[in-house]
Amino acid sequence: MRNFNEDTITDAVLERLQGATNARIREISEALVRHLHAFVREVRPTQKEWEYGIDFLTRTGQMCDDKRQEFILLSDTLGVSMLVDAINVSSVPGATESTVLGPFFVQDAPEGKLGEDISNGVEGDPLFVTGSVSTVDGLPLAGASVDVWHSDDDGNYDVQQLGEIGGLAMRARFRTDASGRFNFWSIKPAAYPIPHDGPVGEMLKAQGRHPWRPAHVHFMISAPGFEQLVTHIFVAGDQYLDSDVVFGVKDDLVREFVLRNPSDEGDGRATNRKYYYLNHNFGLKRAAKSSQSLESTKVSRVPGAQT
Amino acid sequence: MRNFNEDTITDAVLERLQGATNARIREISEALVRHLHAFVREVRPTQKEWEYGIDFLTRTGQMCDDKRQEFILLSDTLGVSMLVDAINVSSVPGATESTVLGPFFVQDAPEGKLGEDISNGVEGDPLFVTGSVSTVDGLPLAGASVDVWHSDDDGNYDVQQLGEIGGLAMRARFRTDASGRFNFWSIKPAAYPIPHDGPVGEMLKAQGRHPWRPAHVHFMISAPGFEQLVTHIFVAGDQYLDSDVVFGVKDDLVREFVLRNPSDEGDGRATNRKYYYLNHNFGLKRAAKSSQSLESTKVSRVPGAQT
């Protein structure tokens, strides 16, 4: 095989892939070559533009370390992460919608006791969260595992400031009680820009886009026999709900964080200031046999992108 | 914009790109999103496969340093580099065909004197190269710049073994004489595998492909008023001519390296052993006004991938 030109090189590369013994690898490789070549054939890059592309991808890889995952940011900001989510998670009546996992999930978050304050001393407006986990038919699920994690009121996660705050905070893993309920105290999260001092920030700027995500609390909920749910609850009224830089907002995931007067133990704790109140019920789908748990995958290998 | 699903997210991302003030950036970004999403929609990656992709790209970037450019290798082995070459370089009768630049070009190679030996002491079978540079109509071009570079008989370039051989070797920049000719002595290059101990090697193995390139000598030829020519001359009979891992071989670039009897100054130097002889004439196209010189681009910023 020689003498390839613009019209023949794609078939030549595809032919070269026929030696792949794993059918799935061959399928993915073939699709990659066809779509990548179609992209190049459409935009007709100059040599200089090709070099810029090589350099951009190289810098994206080299920006990654144990605190930062720039390729996840690139996937998130190009809408690929939400597309992969949409492909893998079907919409079912009564089941809570999913959204991006983000990179700040921690495998072994501290076990939380129902009703306790997980802010771990980080300052902010008090927030009380209560909710339930049920089947899509509304039957409560007792003993379900509920991981929660969120940013502080500057938009930073605990793992971005471990040195300053001295440990994990604003995260815990709860178990629902006999009636499928859970509740905890924390602080209200804020909107924040994804890290934009690297190649992805350079791309967003060139594309005329802002880097902001609306304020949200992450939830990952599991119960035996049900599909794991990975989602957020967004704060209603946030100015970035319609322009989330990673395209993660769904209306069913936007909830009022209601400002309440000081509590006289009404939510399990006396407060002398106003606090925010969130109440949400999560519906889980029954697992198909081939259902895959995100917890069993290597999510901890790609930490760092603020999503 | 909220509630994106598999059918709506692509348009949502495209809409977000409308703020790009540079039309070319908008055009490239739009095409990237359309083709990337089409790829994802076709292969329907699981979350684990998406994570593998993120990890593969990250490792590819992190494999790059001043001696190695893994993303160029990826581009080369997926046929993208030759596609970009085909898009940018038109075929004209009488003009020598182009092929990939590769990463071992050095901006300021030593000036060579016609007839001299550029092997710089590196051992191998002697090779005498003679040739001419002309217009597509055969008019000789005097004073043309002729950069040559090639591997040793183990398939290694000088820049991969600077410590061992003590400096540049098997490379020089010549000027054609009044009749448009040049000639020099060196050693015969060998076929070699591209570096395959990184992610690209992992990909080639999974795709059932070998990592070899057929033996070749690189040429980069420039003359005022003509398009710069970037090409190789391949050694006829090489076993990898039909399976070059970077798809760079064209029949017109394959030439007999003729084995000759010891020379009694016949080619400017007395030899007491047999030597190889290559004679090739290079035709240059007249430059269009917008023609771009590769020398002016940042090719030296992405060194290291053995191509």
mmCIF file with all atom_site columns, C-alpha atoms in Angstrom, chain B residues 163-231:
data_model
loop_
_atom_site.group_PDB
_atom_site.id
_atom_site.type_symbol
_atom_site.label_atom_id
_atom_site.label_alt_id
_atom_site.label_comp_id
_atom_site.label_asym_id
_atom_site.label_entity_id
_atom_site.label_seq_id
_atom_site.pdbx_PDB_ins_code
_atom_site.Cartn_x
_atom_site.Cartn_y
_atom_site.Cartn_z
_atom_site.occupancy
_atom_site.B_iso_or_equiv
_atom_site.pdbx_formal_charge
_atom_site.auth_seq_id
_atom_site.auth_comp_id
_atom_site.auth_asym_id
_atom_site.auth_atom_id
_atom_site.pdbx_PDB_model_num
ATOM 1  C CA . GLY B 1 163 ? 25.970 11.584 23.912  1.00 0.00 ? 163 GLY B CA 1
ATOM 2  C CA . GLU B 1 164 ? 27.410 8.514  22.216  1.00 0.00 ? 164 GLU B CA 1
ATOM 3  C CA . ILE B 1 165 ? 28.479 10.016 18.884  1.00 0.00 ? 165 ILE B CA 1
ATOM 4  C CA . GLY B 1 166 ? 29.499 13.426 20.203  1.00 0.00 ? 166 GLY B CA 1
ATOM 5  C CA . GLY B 1 167 ? 27.485 15.706 17.922  1.00 0.00 ? 167 GLY B CA 1
ATOM 6  C CA . LEU B 1 168 ? 25.339 15.955 14.789  1.00 0.00 ? 168 LEU B CA 1
ATOM 7  C CA . ALA B 1 169 ? 26.015 13.415 12.064  1.00 0.00 ? 169 ALA B CA 1
ATOM 8  C CA . MET B 1 170 ? 24.367 12.070 8.918   1.00 0.00 ? 170 MET B CA 1
ATOM 9  C CA . ARG B 1 171 ? 22.889 15.519 8.306   1.00 0.00 ? 171 ARG B CA 1
ATOM 10 C CA . ALA B 1 172 ? 23.947 18.704 6.509   1.00 0.00 ? 172 ALA B CA 1
ATOM 11 C CA . ARG B 1 173 ? 22.676 21.611 4.444   1.00 0.00 ? 173 ARG B CA 1
ATOM 12 C CA . PHE B 1 174 ? 24.155 21.814 0.949   1.00 0.00 ? 174 PHE B CA 1
ATOM 13 C CA . ARG B 1 175 ? 23.903 24.412 -1.837  1.00 0.00 ? 175 ARG B CA 1
ATOM 14 C CA . THR B 1 176 ? 23.492 23.221 -5.415  1.00 0.00 ? 176 THR B CA 1
ATOM 15 C CA . ASP B 1 177 ? 26.268 24.216 -7.804  1.00 0.00 ? 177 ASP B CA 1
ATOM 16 C CA . ALA B 1 178 ? 25.940 26.251 -11.010 1.00 0.00 ? 178 ALA B CA 1
ATOM 17 C CA . SER B 1 179 ? 24.348 23.282 -12.787 1.00 0.00 ? 179 SER B CA 1
ATOM 18 C CA . GLY B 1 180 ? 21.892 22.657 -9.971  1.00 0.00 ? 180 GLY B CA 1
ATOM 19 C CA . ARG B 1 181 ? 23.723 19.578 -8.654  1.00 0.00 ? 181 ARG B CA 1
ATOM 20 C CA . PHE B 1 182 ? 24.778 18.371 -5.220  1.00 0.00 ? 182 PHE B CA 1
ATOM 21 C CA . ASN B 1 183 ? 26.550 15.272 -3.885  1.00 0.00 ? 183 ASN B CA 1
ATOM 22 C CA . PHE B 1 184 ? 27.884 13.894 -0.632  1.00 0.00 ? 184 PHE B CA 1
ATOM 23 C CA . TRP B 1 185 ? 29.106 10.753 1.106   1.00 0.00 ? 185 TRP B CA 1
ATOM 24 C CA . SER B 1 186 ? 27.421 9.186  4.131   1.00 0.00 ? 186 SER B CA 1
ATOM 25 C CA . ILE B 1 187 ? 26.291 5.712  5.269   1.00 0.00 ? 187 ILE B CA 1
ATOM 26 C CA . LYS B 1 188 ? 23.286 3.685  4.167   1.00 0.00 ? 188 LYS B CA 1
ATOM 27 C CA . PRO B 1 189 ? 20.263 4.145  6.496   1.00 0.00 ? 189 PRO B CA 1
ATOM 28 C CA . ALA B 1 190 ? 18.243 1.197  7.833   1.00 0.00 ? 190 ALA B CA 1
ATOM 29 C CA . ALA B 1 191 ? 14.584 0.443  8.438   1.00 0.00 ? 191 ALA B CA 1
ATOM 30 C CA . TYR B 1 192 ? 13.511 1.047  12.036  1.00 0.00 ? 192 TYR B CA 1
ATOM 31 C CA . PRO B 1 193 ? 10.552 0.763  14.382  1.00 0.00 ? 193 PRO B CA 1
ATOM 32 C CA . ILE B 1 194 ? 9.095  4.052  15.613  1.00 0.00 ? 194 ILE B CA 1
ATOM 33 C CA . PRO B 1 195 ? 9.340  4.295  19.410  1.00 0.00 ? 195 PRO B CA 1
ATOM 34 C CA . HIS B 1 196 ? 6.689  1.842  20.618  1.00 0.00 ? 196 HIS B CA 1
ATOM 35 C CA . ASP B 1 197 ? 7.200  1.739  24.380  1.00 0.00 ? 197 ASP B CA 1
ATOM 36 C CA . GLY B 1 198 ? 4.434  4.342  24.994  1.00 0.00 ? 198 GLY B CA 1
ATOM 37 C CA . PRO B 1 199 ? 0.693  4.768  24.371  1.00 0.00 ? 199 PRO B CA 1
ATOM 38 C CA . VAL B 1 200 ? 1.135  4.715  20.560  1.00 0.00 ? 200 VAL B CA 1
ATOM 39 C CA . GLY B 1 201 ? 2.966  1.391  20.797  1.00 0.00 ? 201 GLY B CA 1
ATOM 40 C CA . GLU B 1 202 ? 0.126  0.125  23.006  1.00 0.00 ? 202 GLU B CA 1
ATOM 41 C CA . MET B 1 203 ? -2.355 1.224  20.320  1.00 0.00 ? 203 MET B CA 1
ATOM 42 C CA . LEU B 1 204 ? -0.401 -0.389 17.465  1.00 0.00 ? 204 LEU B CA 1
ATOM 43 C CA . LYS B 1 205 ? -0.196 -3.671 19.374  1.00 0.00 ? 205 LYS B CA 1
ATOM 44 C CA . ALA B 1 206 ? -3.939 -3.629 20.111  1.00 0.00 ? 206 ALA B CA 1
ATOM 45 C CA . GLN B 1 207 ? -4.590 -2.914 16.422  1.00 0.00 ? 207 GLN B CA 1
ATOM 46 C CA . GLY B 1 208 ? -2.363 -5.820 15.355  1.00 0.00 ? 208 GLY B CA 1
ATOM 47 C CA . ARG B 1 209 ? 0.127  -3.533 13.569  1.00 0.00 ? 209 ARG B CA 1
ATOM 48 C CA . HIS B 1 210 ? 3.927  -3.515 13.408  1.00 0.00 ? 210 HIS B CA 1
ATOM 49 C CA . PRO B 1 211 ? 5.803  -0.258 14.206  1.00 0.00 ? 211 PRO B CA 1
ATOM 50 C CA . TRP B 1 212 ? 8.303  -0.267 11.300  1.00 0.00 ? 212 TRP B CA 1
ATOM 51 C CA . ARG B 1 213 ? 9.269  2.352  8.732   1.00 0.00 ? 213 ARG B CA 1
ATOM 52 C CA . PRO B 1 214 ? 11.225 1.435  5.568   1.00 0.00 ? 214 PRO B CA 1
ATOM 53 C CA . ALA B 1 215 ? 14.777 2.855  5.268   1.00 0.00 ? 215 ALA B CA 1
ATOM 54 C CA . HIS B 1 216 ? 14.906 6.390  3.827   1.00 0.00 ? 216 HIS B CA 1
ATOM 55 C CA . VAL B 1 217 ? 16.897 9.612  3.484   1.00 0.00 ? 217 VAL B CA 1
ATOM 56 C CA . HIS B 1 218 ? 15.089 12.895 4.313   1.00 0.00 ? 218 HIS B CA 1
ATOM 57 C CA . PHE B 1 219 ? 15.335 15.915 2.000   1.00 0.00 ? 219 PHE B CA 1
ATOM 58 C CA . MET B 1 220 ? 14.085 19.458 2.530   1.00 0.00 ? 220 MET B CA 1
ATOM 59 C CA . ILE B 1 221 ? 14.793 21.616 -0.537  1.00 0.00 ? 221 ILE B CA 1
ATOM 60 C CA . SER B 1 222 ? 14.229 25.361 -0.913  1.00 0.00 ? 222 SER B CA 1
ATOM 61 C CA . ALA B 1 223 ? 14.897 27.941 -3.595  1.00 0.00 ? 223 ALA B CA 1
ATOM 62 C CA . PRO B 1 224 ? 13.623 31.533 -3.799  1.00 0.00 ? 224 PRO B CA 1
ATOM 63 C CA . GLY B 1 225 ? 10.363 31.702 -5.756  1.00 0.00 ? 225 GLY B CA 1
ATOM 64 C CA . PHE B 1 226 ? 9.652  27.964 -5.372  1.00 0.00 ? 226 PHE B CA 1
ATOM 65 C CA . GLU B 1 227 ? 7.576  25.924 -2.938  1.00 0.00 ? 227 GLU B CA 1
ATOM 66 C CA . GLN B 1 228 ? 9.666  24.250 -0.307  1.00 0.00 ? 228 GLN B CA 1
ATOM 67 C CA . LEU B 1 229 ? 9.818  20.479 -0.839  1.00 0.00 ? 229 LEU B CA 1
ATOM 68 C CA . VAL B 1 230 ? 9.754  18.144 2.184   1.00 0.00 ? 230 VAL B CA 1
ATOM 69 C CA . THR B 1 231 ? 10.262 14.521 1.224   1.00 0.00 ? 231 THR B CA 1
#
